[in-house]
Coordinates of C-alpha atoms and ligand atoms in Angstrom, one line a residue:
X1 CA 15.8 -102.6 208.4
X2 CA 16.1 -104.2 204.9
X3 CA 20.5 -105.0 205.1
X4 CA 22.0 -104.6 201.6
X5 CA 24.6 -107.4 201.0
X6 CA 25.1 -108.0 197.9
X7 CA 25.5 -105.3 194.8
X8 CA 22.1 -106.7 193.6
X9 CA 20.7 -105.8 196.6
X10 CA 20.7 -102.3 196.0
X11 CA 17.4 -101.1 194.1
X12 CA 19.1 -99.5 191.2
X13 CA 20.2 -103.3 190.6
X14 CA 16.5 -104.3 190.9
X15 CA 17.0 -105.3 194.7
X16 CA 13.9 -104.0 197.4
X17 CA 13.8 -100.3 198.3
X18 CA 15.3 -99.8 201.6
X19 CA 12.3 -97.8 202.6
X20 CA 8.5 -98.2 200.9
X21 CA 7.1 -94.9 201.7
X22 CA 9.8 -92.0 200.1
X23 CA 11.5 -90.1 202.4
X24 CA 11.9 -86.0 201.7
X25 CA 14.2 -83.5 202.5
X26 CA 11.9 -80.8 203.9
X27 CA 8.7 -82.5 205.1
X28 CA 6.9 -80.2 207.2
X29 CA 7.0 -80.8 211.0
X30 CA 3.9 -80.7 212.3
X31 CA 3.5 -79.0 216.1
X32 CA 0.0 -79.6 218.1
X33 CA -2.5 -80.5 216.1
X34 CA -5.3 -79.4 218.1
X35 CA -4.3 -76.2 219.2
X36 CA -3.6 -75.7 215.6
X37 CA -7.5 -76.2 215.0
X38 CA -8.4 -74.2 218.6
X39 CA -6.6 -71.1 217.1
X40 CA -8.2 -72.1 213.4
X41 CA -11.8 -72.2 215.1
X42 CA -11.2 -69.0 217.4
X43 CA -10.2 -67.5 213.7
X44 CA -13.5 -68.2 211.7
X45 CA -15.3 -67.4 215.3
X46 CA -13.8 -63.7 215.4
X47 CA -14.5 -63.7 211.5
X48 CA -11.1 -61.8 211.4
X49 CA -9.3 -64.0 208.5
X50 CA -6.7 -61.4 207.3
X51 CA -5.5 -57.5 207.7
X52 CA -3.6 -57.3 210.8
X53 CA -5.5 -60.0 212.9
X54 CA -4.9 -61.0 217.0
X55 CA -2.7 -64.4 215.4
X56 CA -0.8 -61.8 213.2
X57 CA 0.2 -59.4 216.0
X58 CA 1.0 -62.2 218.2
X59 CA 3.0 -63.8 215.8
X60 CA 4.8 -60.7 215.3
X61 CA 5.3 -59.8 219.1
X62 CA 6.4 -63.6 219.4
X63 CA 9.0 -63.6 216.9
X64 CA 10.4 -60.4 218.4
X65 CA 10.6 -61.4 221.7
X66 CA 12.4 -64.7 221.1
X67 CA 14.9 -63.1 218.9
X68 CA 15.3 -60.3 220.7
X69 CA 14.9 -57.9 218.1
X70 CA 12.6 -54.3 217.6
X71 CA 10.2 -54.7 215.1
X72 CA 8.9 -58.0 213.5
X73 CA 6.4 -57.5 210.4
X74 CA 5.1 -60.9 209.3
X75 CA 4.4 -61.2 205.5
X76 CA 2.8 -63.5 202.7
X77 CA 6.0 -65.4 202.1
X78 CA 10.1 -65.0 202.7
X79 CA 10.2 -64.1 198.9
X80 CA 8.1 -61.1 199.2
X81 CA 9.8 -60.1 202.2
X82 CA 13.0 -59.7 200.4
X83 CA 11.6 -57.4 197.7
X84 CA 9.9 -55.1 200.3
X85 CA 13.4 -54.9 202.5
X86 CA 15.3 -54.7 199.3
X87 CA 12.6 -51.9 197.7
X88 CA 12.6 -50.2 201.3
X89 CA 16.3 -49.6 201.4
X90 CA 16.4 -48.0 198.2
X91 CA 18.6 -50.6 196.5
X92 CA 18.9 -50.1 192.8
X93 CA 21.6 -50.6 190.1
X94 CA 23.5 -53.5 191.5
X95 CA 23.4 -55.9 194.6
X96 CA 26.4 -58.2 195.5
X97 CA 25.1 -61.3 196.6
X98 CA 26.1 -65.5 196.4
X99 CA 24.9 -67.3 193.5
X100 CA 24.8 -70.4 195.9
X101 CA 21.4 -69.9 197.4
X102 CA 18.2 -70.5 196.5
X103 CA 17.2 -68.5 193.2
X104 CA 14.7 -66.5 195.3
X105 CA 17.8 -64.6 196.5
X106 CA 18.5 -63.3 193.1
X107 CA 14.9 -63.2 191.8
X108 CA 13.9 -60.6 194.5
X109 CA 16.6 -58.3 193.0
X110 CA 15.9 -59.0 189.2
X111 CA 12.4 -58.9 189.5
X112 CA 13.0 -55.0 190.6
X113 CA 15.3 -54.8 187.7
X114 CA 18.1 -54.2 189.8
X115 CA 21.1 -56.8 188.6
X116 CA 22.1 -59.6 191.0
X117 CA 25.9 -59.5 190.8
X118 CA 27.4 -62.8 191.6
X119 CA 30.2 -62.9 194.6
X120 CA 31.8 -66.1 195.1
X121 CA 31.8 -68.3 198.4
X122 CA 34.1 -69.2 201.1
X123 CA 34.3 -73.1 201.1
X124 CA 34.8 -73.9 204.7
X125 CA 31.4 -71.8 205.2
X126 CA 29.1 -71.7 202.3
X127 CA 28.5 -67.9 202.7
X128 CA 30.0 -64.8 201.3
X129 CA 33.3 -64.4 200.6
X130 CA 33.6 -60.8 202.5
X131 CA 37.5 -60.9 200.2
X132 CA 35.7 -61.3 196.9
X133 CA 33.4 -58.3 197.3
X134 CA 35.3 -55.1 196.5
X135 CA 36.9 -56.2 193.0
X136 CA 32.8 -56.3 192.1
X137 CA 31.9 -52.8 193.3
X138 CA 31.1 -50.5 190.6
X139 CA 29.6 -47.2 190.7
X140 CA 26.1 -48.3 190.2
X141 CA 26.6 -50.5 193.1
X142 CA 24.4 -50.5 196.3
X143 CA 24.3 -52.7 198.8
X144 CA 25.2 -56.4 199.8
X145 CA 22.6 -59.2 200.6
X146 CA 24.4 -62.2 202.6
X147 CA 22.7 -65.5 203.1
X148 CA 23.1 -67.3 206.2
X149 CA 23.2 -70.7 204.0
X150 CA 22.2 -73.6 206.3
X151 CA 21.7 -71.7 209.0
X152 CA 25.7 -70.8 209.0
X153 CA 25.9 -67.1 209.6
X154 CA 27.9 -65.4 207.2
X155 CA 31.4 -63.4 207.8
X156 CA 29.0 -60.7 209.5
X157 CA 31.9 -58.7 211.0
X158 CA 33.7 -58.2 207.8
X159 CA 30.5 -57.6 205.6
X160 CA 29.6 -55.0 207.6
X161 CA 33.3 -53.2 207.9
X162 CA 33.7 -53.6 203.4
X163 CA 29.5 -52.2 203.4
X164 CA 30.6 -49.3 205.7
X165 CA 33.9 -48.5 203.9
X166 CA 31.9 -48.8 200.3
X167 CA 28.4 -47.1 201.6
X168 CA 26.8 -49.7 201.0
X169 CA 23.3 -51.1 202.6
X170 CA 23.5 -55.0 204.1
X171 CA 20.7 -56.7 204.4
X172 CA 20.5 -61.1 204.9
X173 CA 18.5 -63.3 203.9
X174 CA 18.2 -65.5 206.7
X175 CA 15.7 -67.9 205.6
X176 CA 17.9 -71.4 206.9
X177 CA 18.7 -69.5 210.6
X178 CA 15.8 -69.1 212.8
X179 CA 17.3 -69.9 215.7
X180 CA 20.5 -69.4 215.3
X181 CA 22.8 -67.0 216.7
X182 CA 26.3 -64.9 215.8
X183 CA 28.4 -64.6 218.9
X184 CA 26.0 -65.4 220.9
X185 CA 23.1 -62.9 219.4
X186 CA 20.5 -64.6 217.6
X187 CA 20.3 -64.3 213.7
X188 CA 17.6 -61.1 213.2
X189 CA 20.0 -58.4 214.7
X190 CA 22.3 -57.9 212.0
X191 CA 22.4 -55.8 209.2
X192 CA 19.3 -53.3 208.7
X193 CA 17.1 -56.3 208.6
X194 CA 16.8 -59.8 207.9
X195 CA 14.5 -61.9 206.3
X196 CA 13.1 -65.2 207.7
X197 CA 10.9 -67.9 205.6
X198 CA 8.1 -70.0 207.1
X199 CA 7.5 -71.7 204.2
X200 CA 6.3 -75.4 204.5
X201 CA 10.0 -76.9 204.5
X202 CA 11.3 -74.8 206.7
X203 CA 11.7 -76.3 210.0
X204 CA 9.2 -74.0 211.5
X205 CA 6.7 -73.1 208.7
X206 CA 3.5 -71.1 208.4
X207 CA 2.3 -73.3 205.5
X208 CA 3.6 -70.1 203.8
X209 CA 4.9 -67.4 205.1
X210 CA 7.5 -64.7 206.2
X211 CA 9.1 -62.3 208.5
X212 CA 11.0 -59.1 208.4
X213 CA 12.8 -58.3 211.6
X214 CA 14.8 -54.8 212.5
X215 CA 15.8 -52.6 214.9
X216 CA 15.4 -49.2 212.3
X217 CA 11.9 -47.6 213.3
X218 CA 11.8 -46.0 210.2
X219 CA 12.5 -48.7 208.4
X220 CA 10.4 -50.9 209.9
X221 CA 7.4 -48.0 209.7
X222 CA 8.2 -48.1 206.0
X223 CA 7.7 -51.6 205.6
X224 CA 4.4 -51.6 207.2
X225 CA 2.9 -49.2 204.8
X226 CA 4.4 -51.3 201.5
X227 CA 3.0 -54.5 202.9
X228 CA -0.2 -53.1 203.2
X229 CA -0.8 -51.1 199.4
X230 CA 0.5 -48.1 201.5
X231 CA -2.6 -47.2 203.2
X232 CA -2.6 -45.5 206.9
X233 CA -6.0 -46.0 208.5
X234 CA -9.4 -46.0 206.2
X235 CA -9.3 -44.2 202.9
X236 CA -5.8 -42.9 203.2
X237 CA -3.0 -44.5 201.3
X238 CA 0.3 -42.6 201.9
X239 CA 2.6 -44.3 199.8
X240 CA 3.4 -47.3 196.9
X241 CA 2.9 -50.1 198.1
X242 CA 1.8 -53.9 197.4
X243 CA -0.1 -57.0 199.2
X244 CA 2.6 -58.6 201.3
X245 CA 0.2 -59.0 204.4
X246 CA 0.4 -63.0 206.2
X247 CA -3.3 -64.4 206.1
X248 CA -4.7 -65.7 210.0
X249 CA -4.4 -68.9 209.2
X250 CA -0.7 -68.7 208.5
X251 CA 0.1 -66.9 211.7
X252 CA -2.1 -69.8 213.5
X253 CA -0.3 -72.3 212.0
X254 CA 3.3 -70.2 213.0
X255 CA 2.2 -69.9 216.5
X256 CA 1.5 -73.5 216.9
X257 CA 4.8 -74.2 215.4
X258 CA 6.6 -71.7 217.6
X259 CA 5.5 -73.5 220.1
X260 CA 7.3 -76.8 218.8
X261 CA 10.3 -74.7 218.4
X262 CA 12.3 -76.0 221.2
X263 CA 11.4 -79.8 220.1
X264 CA 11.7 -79.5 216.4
X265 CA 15.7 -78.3 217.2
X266 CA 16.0 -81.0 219.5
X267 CA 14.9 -83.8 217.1
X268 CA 17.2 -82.0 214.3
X269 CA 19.9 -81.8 216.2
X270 CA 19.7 -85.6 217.5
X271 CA 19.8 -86.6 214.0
X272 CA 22.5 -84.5 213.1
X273 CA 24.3 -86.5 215.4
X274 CA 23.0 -90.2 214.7
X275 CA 24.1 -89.0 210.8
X276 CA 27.3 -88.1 212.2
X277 CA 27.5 -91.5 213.9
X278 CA 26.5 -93.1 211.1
X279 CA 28.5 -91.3 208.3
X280 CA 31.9 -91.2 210.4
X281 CA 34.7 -93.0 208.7
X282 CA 33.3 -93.1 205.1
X283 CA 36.1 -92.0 202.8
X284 CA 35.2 -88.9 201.3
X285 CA 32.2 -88.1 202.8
X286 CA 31.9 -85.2 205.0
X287 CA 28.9 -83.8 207.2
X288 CA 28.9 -79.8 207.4
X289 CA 29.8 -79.1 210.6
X290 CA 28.0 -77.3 213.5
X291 CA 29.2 -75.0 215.6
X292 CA 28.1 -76.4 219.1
X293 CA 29.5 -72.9 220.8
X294 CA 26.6 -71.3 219.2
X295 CA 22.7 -72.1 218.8
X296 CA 22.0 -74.3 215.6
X297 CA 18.7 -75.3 214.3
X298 CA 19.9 -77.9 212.5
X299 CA 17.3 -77.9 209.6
X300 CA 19.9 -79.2 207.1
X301 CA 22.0 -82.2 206.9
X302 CA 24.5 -81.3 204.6
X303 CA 26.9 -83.7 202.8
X304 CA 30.0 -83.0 200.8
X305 CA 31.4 -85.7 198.5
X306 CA 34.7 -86.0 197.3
X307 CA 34.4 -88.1 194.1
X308 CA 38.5 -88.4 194.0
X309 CA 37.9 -90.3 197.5
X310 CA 34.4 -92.2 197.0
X311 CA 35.2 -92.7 193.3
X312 CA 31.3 -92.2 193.4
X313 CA 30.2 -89.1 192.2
X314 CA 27.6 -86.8 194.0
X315 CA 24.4 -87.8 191.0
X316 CA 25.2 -90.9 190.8
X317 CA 24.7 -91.3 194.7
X318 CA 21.5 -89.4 194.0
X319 CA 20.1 -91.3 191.9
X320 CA 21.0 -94.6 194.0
X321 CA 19.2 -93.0 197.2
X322 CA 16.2 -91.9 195.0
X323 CA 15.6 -95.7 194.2
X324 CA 16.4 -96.5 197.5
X325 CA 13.2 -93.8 198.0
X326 CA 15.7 -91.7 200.0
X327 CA 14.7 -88.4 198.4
X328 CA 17.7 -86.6 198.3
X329 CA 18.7 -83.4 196.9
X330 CA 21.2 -81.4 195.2
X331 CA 20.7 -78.4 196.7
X332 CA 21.8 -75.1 195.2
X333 CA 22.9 -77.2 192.0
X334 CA 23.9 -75.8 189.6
X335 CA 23.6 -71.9 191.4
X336 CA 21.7 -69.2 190.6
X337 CA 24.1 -67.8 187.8
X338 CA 23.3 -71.4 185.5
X339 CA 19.9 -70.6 185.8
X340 CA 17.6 -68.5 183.7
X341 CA 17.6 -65.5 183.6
X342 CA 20.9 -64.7 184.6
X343 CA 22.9 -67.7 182.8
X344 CA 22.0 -65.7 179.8
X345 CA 22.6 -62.6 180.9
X346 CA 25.8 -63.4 182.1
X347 CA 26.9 -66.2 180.4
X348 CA 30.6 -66.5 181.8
X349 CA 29.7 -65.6 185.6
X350 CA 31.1 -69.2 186.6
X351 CA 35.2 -68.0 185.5
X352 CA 35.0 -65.5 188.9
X353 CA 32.9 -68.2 190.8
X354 CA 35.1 -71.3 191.2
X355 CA 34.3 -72.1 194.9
X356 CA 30.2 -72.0 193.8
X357 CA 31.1 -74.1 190.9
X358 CA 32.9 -76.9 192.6
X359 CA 30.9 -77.2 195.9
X360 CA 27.6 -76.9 193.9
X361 CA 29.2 -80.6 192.5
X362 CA 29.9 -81.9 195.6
X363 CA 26.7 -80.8 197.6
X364 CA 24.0 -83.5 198.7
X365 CA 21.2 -82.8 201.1
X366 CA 19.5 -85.8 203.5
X367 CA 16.7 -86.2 204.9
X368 CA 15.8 -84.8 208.7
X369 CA 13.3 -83.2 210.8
X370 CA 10.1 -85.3 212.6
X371 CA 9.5 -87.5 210.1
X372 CA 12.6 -89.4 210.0
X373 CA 13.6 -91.8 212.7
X374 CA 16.9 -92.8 213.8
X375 CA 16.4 -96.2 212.3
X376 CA 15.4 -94.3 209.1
X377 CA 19.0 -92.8 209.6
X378 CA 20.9 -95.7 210.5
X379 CA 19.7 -97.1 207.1
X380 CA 20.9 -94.0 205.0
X381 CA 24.0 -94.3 206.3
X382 CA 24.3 -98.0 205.7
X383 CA 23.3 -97.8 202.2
X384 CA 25.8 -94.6 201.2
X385 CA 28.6 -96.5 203.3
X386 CA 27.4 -99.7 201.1
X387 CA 27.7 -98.3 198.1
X388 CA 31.2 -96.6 198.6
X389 CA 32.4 -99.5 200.3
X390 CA 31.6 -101.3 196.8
X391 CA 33.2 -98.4 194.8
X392 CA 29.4 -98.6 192.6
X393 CA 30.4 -96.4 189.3
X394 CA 28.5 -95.3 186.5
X395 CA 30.5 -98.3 184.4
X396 CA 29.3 -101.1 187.1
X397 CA 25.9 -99.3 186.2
X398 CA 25.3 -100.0 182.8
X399 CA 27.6 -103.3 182.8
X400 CA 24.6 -104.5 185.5
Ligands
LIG501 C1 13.0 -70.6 201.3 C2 14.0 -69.6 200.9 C3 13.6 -68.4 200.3 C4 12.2 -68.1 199.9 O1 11.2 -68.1 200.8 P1 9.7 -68.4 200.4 O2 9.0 -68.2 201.8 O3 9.6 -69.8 199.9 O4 9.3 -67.4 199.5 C5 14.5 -67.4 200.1 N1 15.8 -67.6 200.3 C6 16.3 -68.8 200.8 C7 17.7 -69.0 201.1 C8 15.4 -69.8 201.1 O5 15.8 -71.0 201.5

């Protein structure tokens, strides 16, 4: 471990990086190599590579056994999953959801040319403000997508009781919580579906994939045909429909991770608490908490910093850690509604969105998963308690 003791020790100051090889937010964990190959052998063997292959259906079954749910349909990517669920429910006009996720959220509705109205975000949570939603209802209104941001579960109870009294359709992206549960009932069960991503920085990835998971057979019947260009055996397509179908290799590569599952959480969760450790005591610096009553994967560690206490902004500890190569991120800076399209379609959405605005300032994501090691952590800590410790501003920057 390379101890920072002086100011110039730091690398923005031209000291050594802490680490030589960069460290990301999102690198892929990586389950059993060689029954990852096995399953990729057996694939090219059965010469069965896409279209509702053995991996496929297992994946499926898999899924929905673990999460307890009806139907799982496993798709290309979490992005395409969205615009089937949203295009299977009949959503049009306008969809309430957070601007603070990521811009796939938003793009799923847009890119149906149904508008993405902007609700704001409960602090303490991340999620959905259930209290902002009905002053954006309208008449062309129709139907809510929650985001169970880092694996936090939104205000389910209450988005369900405001959708039912407004007859609207929820839905939830639950991309961050595989694995995590509401009152004791896993993520998956809520709404009339959910939507899981497997892409490669997810904690358990696919290289690139997705899931839809519901207990509405119709629903889920619908789905299938959409995924598929809407056909129903040989020769016979029944409906409109697109290519949202998960490749073999994907589903070999999600088994094997499922498989990992149980480890991947329990590595996540051990950092979580060597960060908390680590980070505990630093003056305006504060770790999102998890809920230990229920299941947590853990995927994210999540840092909020108060500039009035560390007098060091969020960038600006950013842009230390990069050239520390401590890849950290700014994650859903600056929100979906200061990003194109919608920043000019709706160029003063920020007035009704002051909790997005401030925590999208504040918001700093670190490194976790397989790849990082608890010395790797003990390190971060050291240099973000380092530099606050030594109040490093943007003036001591450019004095130095
Ligand atoms: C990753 C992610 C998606 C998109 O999933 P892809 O599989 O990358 O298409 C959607 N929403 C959220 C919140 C995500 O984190």
């Amino acid at each position: 471990m390379i101890k920072k003791t002086y100011v110039k020790d730091l690398a923005i100051f031209g000291g050594i990086p802490a680490f030589d090889e960069k460290l990301y937010v999102g690198r892929p964990n990586i389950g059993n190599r060689d029954r990852l190959l096995e399953r990729i052998n057996d694939m090219l063997d059965r010469r069965w590579l896409s279209n509702n292959g053995a991996f496929v259906q297992e994946f499926e079954q898999r899924v929905a056994d673990y999460l307890g749910v009806k139907h799982c349909i496993a798709v290309c990517n979490g992005t395409i999953a969205l615009e089937l669920v949203i295009r299977a429910l009949e959503l049009k006009g306008e969809v309430i959801v957070p601007s603070f996720t990521f811009i796939a959220t938003a793009h799923a509705l847009q890119w149906q040319e149904i508008t993405p109205v902007f609700c704001d975000i409960d602090p303490k949570t991340h999620t959905l403000n259930p209290w902002r939603i009905e002053s954006l209802i309208t008449p062309r209104t129709t139907g809510i997508i929650g985001v169970h941001v880092w694996g936090q579960p939104c205000d389910i109870d209450n988005l369900r009781e405001i959708a039912d009294k407004h007859h609207l359709k929820l839905m939830f992206d639950a991309s961050h919580a595989f694995g995590c549960s509401h009152n004791g009932r896993m993520i998956g069960n809520f709404g009339s579906a959910e939507v899981f991503s497997f892409h490669a920085t997810k904690f358990i990835n696919s290289f690139e994939g997705g899931v839809i998971v519901t207990n509405d057979d119709e629903l889920n019947q619908k789905i299938r045909l959409m995924k598929n260009f809407g056909f129903s055996g040989f020769d016979n397509v029944i409906y409109l429909g697109t290519n949202g179908k998960m490749p073999e290799v994907s589903a070999a590569m999600g088994l094997t991770s499922l498989e990992s599952l149980e480890e991947f959480i329990k590595v996540n969760q051990h950092n979580y608490k060597c960060y908390q450790e680590g980070l505990a005591g630093i003056p305006g610096v504060s770790l999102f908490p998890m809920d230990v009553s229920e299941k947590r994967n853990c995927q994210y560690v999540v840092l909020e910093i108060d500039e009035s206490q560390t007098m060091v902004n969020r960038d600006l500890l950013v842009k230390i850690l990069h050239s520390e190569n401590v890849i950290a991120r700014r994650y859903f800076y600056p929100g979906c509604h200061r990003m194109e399209p919608y920043r000019s379609y709706f160029p003063h959405a920020g007035l009704l969105l002051p909790e997005t605005e401030k925590l999208s300032q504040k918001v700093l994501i670190l490194p976790t998963g397989t790849s990082v090691s608890e010395t790797d952590i003990s390190q971060i800590c050291q240099i973000i308690q380092f530099v606050v410790k030594n109040q490093i501003t943007n003036s001591k920057l450019s004095i130095n």
